[in-house]
PDB file of C-alpha atoms in Angstrom:
ATOM      1  CA  MET S   1      28.793 -11.929 -10.980  1.00  0.00           C
ATOM      2  CA  MET S   2      27.543 -15.117 -12.584  1.00  0.00           C
ATOM      3  CA  ASN S   3      25.019 -14.931 -15.360  1.00  0.00           C
ATOM      4  CA  LYS S   4      21.661 -16.238 -14.173  1.00  0.00           C
ATOM      5  CA  PHE S   5      18.349 -16.699 -15.954  1.00  0.00           C
ATOM      6  CA  TYR S   6      17.107 -13.185 -15.052  1.00  0.00           C
ATOM      7  CA  ASN S   7      18.860  -9.840 -14.760  1.00  0.00           C
ATOM      8  CA  LEU S   8      16.545  -8.248 -12.175  1.00  0.00           C
ATOM      9  CA  ALA S   9      14.113  -9.889  -9.771  1.00  0.00           C
ATOM     10  CA  ILE S  10      11.846  -7.815  -7.525  1.00  0.00           C
ATOM     11  CA  VAL S  11      10.783  -8.813  -4.012  1.00  0.00           C
ATOM     12  CA  CYS S  12       8.561  -6.716  -1.780  1.00  0.00           C
ATOM     13  CA  GLY S  13       7.487  -7.278   1.799  1.00  0.00           C
ATOM     14  CA  ARG S  14       6.946  -5.550   5.094  1.00  0.00           C
ATOM     15  CA  PHE S  15       9.225  -7.948   7.026  1.00  0.00           C
ATOM     16  CA  GLN S  16       7.509  -7.166  10.366  1.00  0.00           C
ATOM     17  CA  PRO S  17       9.703  -9.035  11.401  1.00  0.00           C
ATOM     18  CA  LEU S  18      11.740 -11.094   8.953  1.00  0.00           C
ATOM     19  CA  HIS S  19      10.985 -14.836   9.093  1.00  0.00           C
ATOM     20  CA  ASP S  20      11.945 -18.052   7.300  1.00  0.00           C
ATOM     21  CA  GLY S  21       9.228 -17.608   4.652  1.00  0.00           C
ATOM     22  CA  HIS S  22      10.691 -14.211   3.708  1.00  0.00           C
ATOM     23  CA  VAL S  23      14.197 -15.667   3.660  1.00  0.00           C
ATOM     24  CA  GLU S  24      13.077 -18.458   1.322  1.00  0.00           C
ATOM     25  CA  ILE S  25      11.580 -15.937  -1.134  1.00  0.00           C
ATOM     26  CA  ILE S  26      14.708 -13.730  -1.084  1.00  0.00           C
ATOM     27  CA  GLU S  27      17.001 -16.750  -1.511  1.00  0.00           C
ATOM     28  CA  LYS S  28      14.913 -17.993  -4.455  1.00  0.00           C
ATOM     29  CA  ALA S  29      15.146 -14.559  -6.106  1.00  0.00           C
ATOM     30  CA  LEU S  30      18.920 -14.469  -5.545  1.00  0.00           C
ATOM     31  CA  SER S  31      19.256 -17.950  -7.081  1.00  0.00           C
ATOM     32  CA  ILE S  32      17.599 -16.966 -10.371  1.00  0.00           C
ATOM     33  CA  ALA S  33      18.631 -13.325 -10.922  1.00  0.00           C
ATOM     34  CA  ASP S  34      21.907 -11.421 -11.140  1.00  0.00           C
ATOM     35  CA  LYS S  35      20.380  -8.664  -9.011  1.00  0.00           C
ATOM     36  CA  VAL S  36      17.437  -8.568  -6.631  1.00  0.00           C
ATOM     37  CA  GLY S  37      15.646  -5.313  -5.940  1.00  0.00           C
ATOM     38  CA  LEU S  38      14.074  -5.703  -2.523  1.00  0.00           C
ATOM     39  CA  TYR S  39      11.502  -3.251  -1.223  1.00  0.00           C
ATOM     40  CA  ILE S  40      10.846  -2.882   2.460  1.00  0.00           C
ATOM     41  CA  GLY S  41       7.195  -1.913   2.251  1.00  0.00           C
ATOM     42  CA  SER S  42       5.256   0.391   4.571  1.00  0.00           C
ATOM     43  CA  ALA S  43       8.566   2.176   5.135  1.00  0.00           C
ATOM     44  CA  ASN S  44       6.764   5.286   6.352  1.00  0.00           C
ATOM     45  CA  ASN S  45       4.451   3.380   8.684  1.00  0.00           C
ATOM     46  CA  THR S  46       5.751   2.368  12.105  1.00  0.00           C
ATOM     47  CA  GLY S  47       4.714   1.953  15.710  1.00  0.00           C
ATOM     48  CA  THR S  48       1.473   0.062  15.068  1.00  0.00           C
ATOM     49  CA  ALA S  49       0.455  -3.533  15.765  1.00  0.00           C
ATOM     50  CA  ASN S  50       0.851  -4.440  12.057  1.00  0.00           C
ATOM     51  CA  ASN S  51       3.984  -2.332  11.549  1.00  0.00           C
ATOM     52  CA  PRO S  52       5.900  -2.201  14.833  1.00  0.00           C
ATOM     53  CA  PHE S  53       9.377  -1.824  13.331  1.00  0.00           C
ATOM     54  CA  THR S  54      11.002   1.081  11.550  1.00  0.00           C
ATOM     55  CA  TYR S  55      12.489   0.801   8.081  1.00  0.00           C
ATOM     56  CA  GLU S  56      15.969   0.972   9.643  1.00  0.00           C
ATOM     57  CA  GLU S  57      15.237  -1.878  12.056  1.00  0.00           C
ATOM     58  CA  ARG S  58      13.890  -4.077   9.278  1.00  0.00           C
ATOM     59  CA  TYR S  59      16.896  -3.258   7.103  1.00  0.00           C
ATOM     60  CA  LYS S  60      19.132  -4.358   9.992  1.00  0.00           C
ATOM     61  CA  PHE S  61      17.253  -7.682  10.246  1.00  0.00           C
ATOM     62  CA  ILE S  62      17.689  -8.335   6.518  1.00  0.00           C
ATOM     63  CA  GLN S  63      21.321  -7.236   6.632  1.00  0.00           C
ATOM     64  CA  ALA S  64      22.007  -9.713   9.446  1.00  0.00           C
ATOM     65  CA  VAL S  65      21.009 -12.550   7.129  1.00  0.00           C
ATOM     66  CA  PHE S  66      22.120 -11.211   3.733  1.00  0.00           C
ATOM     67  CA  ALA S  67      25.221  -9.120   4.540  1.00  0.00           C
ATOM     68  CA  GLU S  68      27.324 -10.720   1.800  1.00  0.00           C
ATOM     69  CA  GLU S  69      24.675 -10.219  -0.897  1.00  0.00           C
ATOM     70  CA  ILE S  70      24.192  -6.586   0.103  1.00  0.00           C
ATOM     71  CA  GLU S  71      27.957  -6.047   0.132  1.00  0.00           C
ATOM     72  CA  ASN S  72      28.504  -7.597  -3.317  1.00  0.00           C
ATOM     73  CA  GLY S  73      25.582  -5.676  -4.836  1.00  0.00           C
ATOM     74  CA  SER S  74      23.400  -8.645  -5.732  1.00  0.00           C
ATOM     75  CA  LEU S  75      20.763  -7.548  -3.172  1.00  0.00           C
ATOM     76  CA  LEU S  76      19.666  -3.921  -3.441  1.00  0.00           C
ATOM     77  CA  ILE S  77      17.312  -2.646  -0.731  1.00  0.00           C
ATOM     78  CA  LYS S  78      15.057   0.403  -0.902  1.00  0.00           C
ATOM     79  CA  PRO S  79      12.158   1.734   1.164  1.00  0.00           C
ATOM     80  CA  LEU S  80       8.678   1.695  -0.348  1.00  0.00           C
ATOM     81  CA  ASN S  81       6.228   4.067   1.306  1.00  0.00           C
ATOM     82  CA  ASP S  82       2.542   3.411   1.758  1.00  0.00           C
ATOM     83  CA  ARG S  83       0.102   5.686   0.008  1.00  0.00           C
ATOM     84  CA  GLU S  84      -3.239   6.930   1.280  1.00  0.00           C
ATOM     85  CA  HIS S  85      -5.050   4.380  -0.866  1.00  0.00           C
ATOM     86  CA  PRO S  86      -4.920   0.689   0.029  1.00  0.00           C
ATOM     87  CA  ALA S  87      -2.391  -1.522  -1.729  1.00  0.00           C
ATOM     88  CA  ASP S  88      -5.018  -3.709  -3.334  1.00  0.00           C
ATOM     89  CA  ASP S  89      -5.891  -1.981  -6.583  1.00  0.00           C
ATOM     90  CA  LEU S  90      -4.535  -1.098 -10.020  1.00  0.00           C
ATOM     91  CA  SER S  91      -3.440   2.395  -8.934  1.00  0.00           C
ATOM     92  CA  TRP S  92      -1.149   0.754  -6.385  1.00  0.00           C
ATOM     93  CA  GLY S  93       0.282  -1.445  -9.158  1.00  0.00           C
ATOM     94  CA  LYS S  94       1.024   1.633 -11.307  1.00  0.00           C
ATOM     95  CA  TYR S  95       2.709   3.337  -8.333  1.00  0.00           C
ATOM     96  CA  TYR S  96       4.691   0.179  -7.571  1.00  0.00           C
ATOM     97  CA  LEU S  97       5.898  -0.203 -11.177  1.00  0.00           C
ATOM     98  CA  GLU S  98       6.893   3.487 -11.331  1.00  0.00           C
ATOM     99  CA  CYS S  99       8.940   3.078  -8.149  1.00  0.00           C
ATOM    100  CA  ILE S 100      10.598  -0.086  -9.465  1.00  0.00           C
ATOM    101  CA  HIS S 101      11.630   1.574 -12.734  1.00  0.00           C
ATOM    102  CA  LYS S 102      12.961   4.625 -10.860  1.00  0.00           C
ATOM    103  CA  ASP S 103      14.815   2.699  -8.142  1.00  0.00           C
ATOM    104  CA  PHE S 104      15.992  -0.478  -9.879  1.00  0.00           C
ATOM    105  CA  GLY S 105      15.269  -0.393 -13.607  1.00  0.00           C
ATOM    106  CA  LYS S 106      13.187  -2.755 -15.730  1.00  0.00           C
ATOM    107  CA  PRO S 107      12.336  -5.958 -13.848  1.00  0.00           C
ATOM    108  CA  ASP S 108      12.381  -9.387 -15.461  1.00  0.00           C
ATOM    109  CA  VAL S 109      10.541 -11.268 -12.723  1.00  0.00           C
ATOM    110  CA  PHE S 110       8.512 -10.740  -9.560  1.00  0.00           C
ATOM    111  CA  VAL S 111       9.186 -13.268  -6.818  1.00  0.00           C
ATOM    112  CA  TYR S 112       6.678 -13.562  -3.990  1.00  0.00           C
ATOM    113  CA  GLY S 113       4.650 -15.878  -1.827  1.00  0.00           C
ATOM    114  CA  ASN S 114       1.214 -16.968  -2.945  1.00  0.00           C
ATOM    115  CA  ASP S 115      -0.532 -13.784  -1.790  1.00  0.00           C
ATOM    116  CA  LYS S 116      -3.768 -13.417  -3.708  1.00  0.00           C
ATOM    117  CA  VAL S 117      -3.940  -9.629  -3.332  1.00  0.00           C
ATOM    118  CA  ARG S 118      -0.976  -9.120  -5.686  1.00  0.00           C
ATOM    119  CA  SER S 119      -3.014 -10.342  -8.650  1.00  0.00           C
ATOM    120  CA  GLN S 120      -5.248  -7.264  -8.203  1.00  0.00           C
ATOM    121  CA  TRP S 121      -2.324  -4.840  -8.673  1.00  0.00           C
ATOM    122  CA  PHE S 122      -1.665  -5.272 -12.395  1.00  0.00           C
ATOM    123  CA  THR S 123      -3.334  -5.483 -15.755  1.00  0.00           C
ATOM    124  CA  GLU S 124      -2.113  -7.964 -18.318  1.00  0.00           C
ATOM    125  CA  ASP S 125      -0.388  -5.103 -20.176  1.00  0.00           C
ATOM    126  CA  ASP S 126       1.423  -4.012 -16.990  1.00  0.00           C
ATOM    127  CA  LEU S 127       3.109  -7.407 -16.790  1.00  0.00           C
ATOM    128  CA  LYS S 128       4.208  -7.776 -20.433  1.00  0.00           C
ATOM    129  CA  GLY S 129       7.782  -8.993 -20.407  1.00  0.00           C
ATOM    130  CA  ILE S 130       7.780  -9.608 -16.651  1.00  0.00           C
ATOM    131  CA  ASP S 131       7.581 -13.154 -15.334  1.00  0.00           C
ATOM    132  CA  THR S 132       6.117 -14.097 -11.966  1.00  0.00           C
ATOM    133  CA  LEU S 133       7.551 -16.742  -9.690  1.00  0.00           C
ATOM    134  CA  ILE S 134       5.347 -17.732  -6.778  1.00  0.00           C
ATOM    135  CA  VAL S 135       7.168 -19.448  -3.921  1.00  0.00           C
ATOM    136  CA  ASN S 136       4.753 -21.900  -2.351  1.00  0.00           C
ATOM    137  CA  ARG S 137       4.291 -20.974   1.308  1.00  0.00           C
ATOM    138  CA  LYS S 138       3.420 -24.539   2.267  1.00  0.00           C
ATOM    139  CA  THR S 139       7.155 -25.107   2.754  1.00  0.00           C
ATOM    140  CA  ASN S 140       7.492 -22.275   5.270  1.00  0.00           C
ATOM    141  CA  ASN S 141       3.903 -21.672   6.273  1.00  0.00           C
ATOM    142  CA  ILE S 142       4.572 -18.755   8.621  1.00  0.00           C
ATOM    143  CA  SER S 143       3.450 -15.146   8.572  1.00  0.00           C
ATOM    144  CA  ALA S 144       4.772 -12.133  10.432  1.00  0.00           C
ATOM    145  CA  THR S 145       1.298 -11.800  11.978  1.00  0.00           C
ATOM    146  CA  GLN S 146       1.665 -15.288  13.495  1.00  0.00           C
ATOM    147  CA  LEU S 147       5.192 -14.519  14.635  1.00  0.00           C
ATOM    148  CA  ARG S 148       4.050 -11.329  16.399  1.00  0.00           C
ATOM    149  CA  ALA S 149       1.125 -13.195  18.007  1.00  0.00           C
ATOM    150  CA  HIS S 150       3.479 -15.842  19.427  1.00  0.00           C
ATOM    151  CA  ILE S 151       6.358 -13.524  20.304  1.00  0.00           C
ATOM    152  CA  HIS S 152       6.473 -14.750  23.916  1.00  0.00           C
ATOM    153  CA  GLU S 153       7.270 -18.280  22.740  1.00  0.00           C
ATOM    154  CA  VAL S 154      11.038 -18.382  22.216  1.00  0.00           C
ATOM    155  CA  ALA S 155      10.857 -21.837  20.613  1.00  0.00           C
ATOM    156  CA  PHE S 156       8.244 -20.599  18.098  1.00  0.00           C
ATOM    157  CA  PHE S 157      10.454 -17.610  17.263  1.00  0.00           C
ATOM    158  CA  THR S 158      13.621 -19.643  16.800  1.00  0.00           C
ATOM    159  CA  TYR S 159      11.824 -22.333  14.792  1.00  0.00           C
ATOM    160  CA  ASN S 160      10.454 -19.764  12.315  1.00  0.00           C
ATOM    161  CA  THR S 161      13.321 -17.291  11.977  1.00  0.00           C
ATOM    162  CA  PRO S 162      16.899 -17.499  10.720  1.00  0.00           C
ATOM    163  CA  ALA S 163      19.584 -17.949  13.384  1.00  0.00           C
ATOM    164  CA  GLU S 164      21.069 -14.553  12.500  1.00  0.00           C
ATOM    165  CA  LEU S 165      17.912 -12.949  13.907  1.00  0.00           C
ATOM    166  CA  TRP S 166      17.979 -14.759  17.258  1.00  0.00           C
ATOM    167  CA  PRO S 167      20.256 -12.176  18.941  1.00  0.00           C
ATOM    168  CA  TYR S 168      17.510  -9.598  18.222  1.00  0.00           C
ATOM    169  CA  TYR S 169      14.792 -11.620  19.952  1.00  0.00           C
ATOM    170  CA  GLU S 170      14.609  -9.491  23.118  1.00  0.00           C
ATOM    171  CA  MET S 171      14.521  -6.265  21.113  1.00  0.00           C
ATOM    172  CA  ILE S 172      11.839  -7.634  18.775  1.00  0.00           C
ATOM    173  CA  ARG S 173       9.723  -8.963  21.668  1.00  0.00           C
ATOM    174  CA  ASN S 174      10.039  -5.690  23.614  1.00  0.00           C
ATOM    175  CA  LYS S 175       9.072  -3.594  20.588  1.00  0.00           C
ATOM    176  CA  ILE S 176       5.988  -5.727  19.894  1.00  0.00           C
ATOM    177  CA  ASN S 177       5.004  -5.615  23.587  1.00  0.00           C
ATOM    178  CA  GLU S 178       5.420  -1.830  23.666  1.00  0.00           C
ATOM    179  CA  VAL S 179       3.220  -1.340  20.603  1.00  0.00           C
ATOM    180  CA  ASN S 180       0.588  -3.737  21.950  1.00  0.00           C
ATOM    181  CA  LYS S 181       0.637  -2.010  25.359  1.00  0.00           C
ATOM    182  CA  ASN S 182       0.086   1.376  23.719  1.00  0.00           C
ATOM    183  CA  GLY S 183      -2.859  -0.071  21.787  1.00  0.00           C
ATOM    184  CA  LYS S 184      -1.879   1.242  18.345  1.00  0.00           C
TER     185      LYS S 184
END
């Protein structure tokens, strides 16, 4: 393993489903850190319009794109369960940091898109010794919400997702349709 600027980068997302913006964030983390701890968030929440896919399905999507990194141990993936309280407060940040330390160790850097809600998770003391790298989403200005809303447009899907995910298109579309039909 080559020595990079950071030992451990942390990435967290729901990946409902994985898209090019997610891939860009993961690739950036892999480019700057020896190891990337990646959380698949809302791991215990499935079958709803916002969370149609199971943890296992989302892992499979990520594995399709990052098989080599998973195999060589530079990308470590764990589930991160939702709690009863929303993920937009300091108690969520404490929970998140506890999980990170337990699952991956001490992080050097958080890598994420420019989501404003994340700034509400931590105090200044929580982040001592941890850098933050924000990947500008203007490059890949796509969200999983948009992808789910346009799931019937094959060209939209293929334009905004990595080619490794294209064989899953029918499965992804059918799962989203099923959830939407059931009104969850």
